[in-house]
Coordinates of C-alpha atoms in Angstrom, one line a residue:
M27 CA 69.6 153.0 57.4
R28 CA 67.7 151.6 60.4
A29 CA 69.9 152.0 63.5
L30 CA 69.8 151.5 67.2
L31 CA 71.6 154.0 69.4
V32 CA 72.5 152.4 72.8
V33 CA 73.2 155.2 75.3
N34 CA 74.9 154.8 78.6
P35 CA 73.5 157.7 80.6
A36 CA 76.3 157.3 83.2
A37 CA 79.1 157.8 80.6
T38 CA 81.8 159.8 82.4
T39 CA 82.7 162.4 79.8
T40 CA 79.4 163.3 78.1
S41 CA 76.6 165.4 79.7
A42 CA 72.9 164.8 79.1
R43 CA 72.9 167.9 76.8
T44 CA 75.8 166.6 74.8
R45 CA 74.1 163.3 74.4
D46 CA 71.0 165.0 73.2
V47 CA 72.9 167.0 70.6
L48 CA 74.7 163.8 69.3
T49 CA 71.4 161.9 69.2
H50 CA 69.8 164.6 67.0
A51 CA 72.8 164.7 64.7
L52 CA 72.7 161.0 64.2
A53 CA 68.9 161.0 63.7
S54 CA 69.4 163.5 60.8
D55 CA 71.0 160.7 58.7
L56 CA 69.6 157.6 60.2
D57 CA 66.2 156.0 61.0
L58 CA 67.2 156.0 64.6
E59 CA 65.8 154.3 67.7
V60 CA 67.3 155.4 71.0
A61 CA 67.6 153.2 74.1
E62 CA 69.3 154.1 77.4
T63 CA 70.8 151.4 79.5
R64 CA 69.3 150.9 82.9
Y65 CA 71.3 148.0 84.4
R66 CA 74.5 146.1 84.0
G67 CA 74.2 143.9 80.9
H68 CA 71.3 146.0 79.4
A69 CA 73.4 147.1 76.4
R70 CA 74.1 143.5 75.6
D71 CA 70.4 142.6 75.8
L72 CA 69.5 145.5 73.6
A73 CA 72.0 144.6 70.9
Q74 CA 71.0 141.0 71.0
Q75 CA 67.4 141.9 70.5
A76 CA 68.3 144.2 67.6
T77 CA 70.3 141.4 66.0
E78 CA 67.7 138.7 66.4
G79 CA 65.0 141.1 65.1
G80 CA 66.6 141.1 61.7
E81 CA 65.6 144.7 60.8
T82 CA 68.4 146.8 62.4
E83 CA 71.4 147.4 60.1
L84 CA 73.5 149.4 62.6
V85 CA 74.0 149.5 66.3
V86 CA 75.8 152.6 67.7
A87 CA 77.3 152.4 71.2
L88 CA 77.5 155.8 73.0
G89 CA 79.6 155.2 76.1
G90 CA 82.9 153.8 77.3
D91 CA 84.7 150.6 76.7
G92 CA 82.3 148.7 79.0
T93 CA 79.3 149.7 77.0
V94 CA 81.0 148.8 73.7
N95 CA 81.9 145.4 75.2
E96 CA 78.3 144.7 76.1
V97 CA 77.0 145.8 72.7
V98 CA 79.6 143.5 71.0
N99 CA 78.5 140.5 73.1
G100 CA 74.9 141.2 72.2
L101 CA 75.7 141.4 68.5
L102 CA 77.6 138.1 68.7
A103 CA 75.4 136.3 71.2
N104 CA 74.8 133.5 68.6
G105 CA 78.3 133.6 67.2
P106 CA 80.1 135.8 64.6
D107 CA 78.4 136.4 61.3
P108 CA 79.7 139.7 59.9
D109 CA 77.8 139.4 56.6
S110 CA 74.3 139.2 58.2
H111 CA 74.7 140.9 61.6
P112 CA 74.2 144.6 62.1
R113 CA 77.3 146.7 61.9
L114 CA 78.8 148.4 64.9
A115 CA 79.6 152.1 65.4
V116 CA 81.2 153.7 68.4
V117 CA 80.8 157.2 69.9
P118 CA 83.3 157.4 72.8
G119 CA 81.9 158.5 76.2
G120 CA 84.1 156.9 78.8
S121 CA 87.4 157.9 80.5
T122 CA 89.7 156.0 78.2
N123 CA 87.9 154.7 75.1
V124 CA 90.6 152.3 74.0
F125 CA 88.6 150.5 71.3
A126 CA 87.4 153.7 69.6
R127 CA 90.9 155.2 69.6
A128 CA 92.4 152.0 68.3
L129 CA 90.0 152.2 65.4
G130 CA 91.4 155.7 64.7
L131 CA 88.3 157.6 66.0
P132 CA 88.7 161.0 67.7
N133 CA 88.5 160.7 71.5
D134 CA 86.0 163.6 71.6
A135 CA 82.4 162.5 71.3
V136 CA 81.3 165.4 69.1
E137 CA 84.2 164.9 66.7
A138 CA 83.7 161.2 66.7
T139 CA 80.0 161.7 65.8
G140 CA 81.1 163.8 62.9
A141 CA 83.6 161.2 61.8
L142 CA 80.9 158.5 62.0
L143 CA 78.5 160.5 59.9
D144 CA 81.2 161.0 57.3
A145 CA 81.9 157.3 57.3
L146 CA 78.3 156.4 56.8
R147 CA 77.9 158.8 53.9
D148 CA 81.1 157.4 52.3
G149 CA 80.2 153.8 53.1
T150 CA 83.6 153.1 54.8
E151 CA 83.9 150.1 57.2
R152 CA 86.3 147.4 58.2
T153 CA 85.9 143.9 59.6
V154 CA 87.8 143.4 62.8
G155 CA 89.0 140.3 64.7
L156 CA 87.9 139.8 68.4
G157 CA 89.0 137.8 71.3
L158 CA 86.8 135.1 73.0
A159 CA 87.4 134.0 76.6
S160 CA 85.6 130.9 77.9
G161 CA 85.8 128.4 80.7
T162 CA 88.3 125.6 80.3
P163 CA 86.9 122.1 80.0
G164 CA 87.7 119.8 82.9
T165 CA 88.3 122.7 85.4
D166 CA 86.1 124.4 88.0
D167 CA 85.5 127.2 85.6
E168 CA 84.3 125.1 82.6
G169 CA 80.7 126.3 83.1
V170 CA 81.6 130.0 82.9
P171 CA 79.8 131.5 79.8
A172 CA 82.1 132.5 76.9
R173 CA 82.5 136.3 76.5
W174 CA 83.9 138.4 73.7
F175 CA 86.4 141.2 74.2
T176 CA 87.4 144.0 71.8
F177 CA 90.9 145.1 72.8
C178 CA 92.2 143.4 75.9
A179 CA 91.9 140.9 78.7
G180 CA 94.0 140.4 81.8
F181 CA 94.6 137.5 84.2
G182 CA 96.5 138.3 87.4
F183 CA 98.1 141.6 88.4
D184 CA 96.5 144.0 85.9
A185 CA 93.1 142.6 86.6
G186 CA 93.6 143.1 90.3
V187 CA 94.3 146.8 89.5
V188 CA 91.0 147.0 87.5
G189 CA 89.2 145.4 90.5
R190 CA 90.6 148.0 92.9
V191 CA 89.6 150.9 90.5
E192 CA 86.1 149.6 90.4
Q193 CA 85.9 149.4 94.2
Q194 CA 87.0 153.1 94.3
R195 CA 84.5 154.1 91.8
E196 CA 81.7 152.4 93.8
R197 CA 82.8 154.6 96.7
G198 CA 82.3 157.7 94.6
K199 CA 85.8 158.3 93.2
R200 CA 86.1 159.6 89.7
S201 CA 87.7 157.3 87.1
T202 CA 90.9 159.2 86.4
H203 CA 94.4 158.1 85.2
A204 CA 95.8 159.2 88.6
L205 CA 93.3 156.8 90.3
Y206 CA 94.7 154.0 88.1
V207 CA 98.3 154.8 89.0
R208 CA 97.5 154.8 92.7
Q209 CA 95.8 151.4 92.5
V210 CA 98.8 150.0 90.5
V211 CA 101.1 150.9 93.4
R212 CA 98.6 149.4 96.0
Q213 CA 98.2 146.2 94.0
F214 CA 101.9 145.8 93.7
M215 CA 102.4 146.3 97.5
G216 CA 99.7 143.7 98.2
E217 CA 100.6 141.2 95.5
A218 CA 101.3 137.9 97.3
N219 CA 102.7 136.0 94.2
R220 CA 104.9 138.7 92.6
R221 CA 108.1 136.7 93.1
H222 CA 106.8 133.2 92.3
G223 CA 104.0 133.3 89.7
T224 CA 101.2 130.8 89.7
I225 CA 100.1 131.1 86.1
T226 CA 100.8 128.5 83.4
L227 CA 100.4 129.1 79.7
E228 CA 99.4 126.1 77.6
R229 CA 99.1 126.0 73.9
P230 CA 97.6 123.2 71.8
G231 CA 100.0 120.3 71.3
G232 CA 102.3 121.5 74.1
T233 CA 103.7 119.1 76.7
E234 CA 105.4 119.9 80.0
G235 CA 108.9 121.3 79.3
S236 CA 108.1 122.3 75.7
A237 CA 108.1 125.8 74.2
D238 CA 104.3 125.7 74.2
V239 CA 104.1 125.5 78.0
V240 CA 105.3 128.4 80.1
E241 CA 105.1 128.2 83.9
G242 CA 105.5 130.6 86.8
L243 CA 103.9 133.7 85.3
V244 CA 102.9 136.5 87.7
M245 CA 100.7 138.5 85.3
S246 CA 99.4 138.2 81.7
I247 CA 98.0 140.7 79.4
I248 CA 96.1 139.5 76.3
C249 CA 95.8 142.1 73.5
N250 CA 93.5 142.1 70.5
T251 CA 94.9 145.4 69.2
S252 CA 97.6 148.0 70.0
P253 CA 97.9 150.1 72.1
W254 CA 96.8 148.2 75.2
T255 CA 95.6 151.4 77.0
Y256 CA 96.4 155.1 77.4
L257 CA 97.7 157.2 80.2
G258 CA 96.2 160.5 79.3
N259 CA 97.1 160.8 75.7
R260 CA 100.2 158.5 76.0
P261 CA 99.6 155.1 74.4
V262 CA 101.0 152.1 76.2
Y263 CA 102.3 149.1 74.1
P264 CA 103.0 145.8 75.8
S265 CA 102.3 144.0 72.5
P266 CA 103.1 146.4 69.7
E267 CA 102.3 143.9 66.9
A268 CA 98.8 143.2 68.1
S269 CA 96.2 144.0 65.5
F270 CA 92.5 143.8 64.7
D271 CA 93.7 141.9 61.6
S272 CA 95.5 139.1 63.4
A273 CA 94.6 136.8 66.3
L274 CA 95.7 137.5 69.9
D275 CA 99.0 138.7 71.4
L276 CA 100.2 137.8 74.9
F277 CA 102.6 139.8 77.2
A278 CA 103.4 138.2 80.5
L279 CA 106.0 138.5 83.3
S280 CA 107.5 135.8 85.4
K281 CA 108.7 138.1 88.2
L282 CA 107.7 141.3 89.8
S283 CA 110.4 142.1 92.3
Y284 CA 111.0 145.8 93.0
P285 CA 113.9 146.0 90.5
S286 CA 112.1 144.1 87.7
A287 CA 108.8 145.9 88.3
A288 CA 110.6 149.3 88.1
R289 CA 112.4 148.2 84.9
Y290 CA 109.3 146.9 83.1
A291 CA 107.1 149.8 84.3
T292 CA 109.7 152.2 82.8
Q293 CA 109.7 150.2 79.5
L294 CA 106.0 150.2 79.3
L295 CA 105.8 154.0 79.8
A296 CA 108.5 154.4 77.1
S297 CA 107.0 151.8 74.8
T298 CA 106.2 152.6 71.2
A299 CA 104.4 151.1 68.2
D300 CA 107.7 149.6 67.2
R301 CA 109.1 148.4 70.5
G302 CA 107.6 147.0 73.7
P303 CA 108.9 145.8 77.0
H304 CA 111.6 143.0 76.8
G305 CA 113.9 141.1 79.1
K306 CA 114.6 137.7 80.7
H307 CA 111.4 137.8 82.8
A308 CA 109.2 138.9 79.9
V309 CA 107.2 136.6 77.6
S310 CA 105.9 138.1 74.3
L311 CA 103.9 136.0 71.8
H312 CA 102.2 137.1 68.6
D313 CA 99.1 136.0 66.7
L314 CA 97.8 133.2 69.0
T315 CA 94.6 131.5 67.9
D316 CA 94.1 129.2 70.9
F317 CA 95.7 129.0 74.4
T318 CA 94.8 128.5 78.0
L319 CA 96.0 130.2 81.2
Q320 CA 95.7 128.2 84.4
S321 CA 96.6 129.3 87.9
Q322 CA 97.4 127.3 91.0
V323 CA 95.3 129.8 93.0
P324 CA 92.3 131.9 92.1
L325 CA 93.3 135.2 90.4
P326 CA 91.4 138.3 89.3
F327 CA 90.3 138.4 85.7
Q328 CA 89.2 141.4 83.5
M329 CA 88.1 142.0 79.9
D330 CA 88.0 145.4 78.3
G331 CA 88.5 147.0 81.7
D332 CA 85.6 145.2 83.3
H333 CA 86.5 143.1 86.4
L334 CA 84.9 139.7 86.3
G335 CA 85.9 138.2 89.6
L336 CA 88.4 135.4 90.3
R337 CA 89.2 132.5 88.0
T338 CA 91.7 129.6 88.1
S339 CA 91.6 129.0 84.3
V340 CA 90.6 130.8 81.1
T341 CA 90.8 129.5 77.5
F342 CA 91.3 132.2 74.8
T343 CA 90.4 132.1 71.1
G344 CA 91.4 134.7 68.6
V345 CA 88.7 135.0 65.9
R346 CA 89.6 136.9 62.8
R347 CA 87.0 138.9 60.8
A348 CA 84.3 138.6 63.5
L349 CA 82.5 142.0 63.3
R350 CA 81.9 144.8 60.8
V351 CA 82.6 148.3 62.2
I352 CA 81.9 151.7 60.7
V353 CA 85.1 153.7 60.5

């Protein structure tokens, strides 16, 4: 099988020696081309070139969730076509690796490589759904290019946390779960709209006052799978029903006062695959194919843990059976 291995040399949990060992292991079973990323967006460009070239059957992403996101966007640059596009495989090399773990892969890169080789020999794969976020027609953001995400997006509070973490990493801080927790606290203390949310959820066919329009949201988490993330080895489930086999799930909060924030944070930490956060300030929706989030003020936006700046509106689409993945 002809394959392209896209390697992020800055991956936080794999050394150069480990990456060399993994590359040799994969080359023993594949007709392998190896390419290291050199700039932001390079993984996307490499995957797009492999797809458009028509000869590559498999693209392997060795890196964290950001590298995987770029590879997926390259594979689907011209739209989803799982029957003709190269398949995707993932070897986790980041600090969290939500997508790989949600697929059931080991979080250790060496073990995951062994699992990938076994899957290739056995011919096992699955076709997963993905999320697509695009600019909303008729708004200031309508010209923003559409972008795919594999496991989550966030508009508002959680995206602000991601932005703060990225700032700390640019200053030389290591990406750790303790760093994320500290930035959650700082984002909460500086959140100007935590008592009166600025986000409105709109679904097709909805009118003001209907069940398809929800106003006053402070934060919104869009999940394409479950769990949403991990704190160490503890999975966190805002939307336990989210699945690669359905469309998108939404979890949102309409208030983040000190008591409500403490309550929902506790529920998130105690969440399970059967029960997520709940209460009068919580909104939970399952299997959404199309919806839009609009804000009265610009808010931070993230996809797959990558901060994408400020937006006032984002339109989401859940696309079933978008990409074949080796598992």
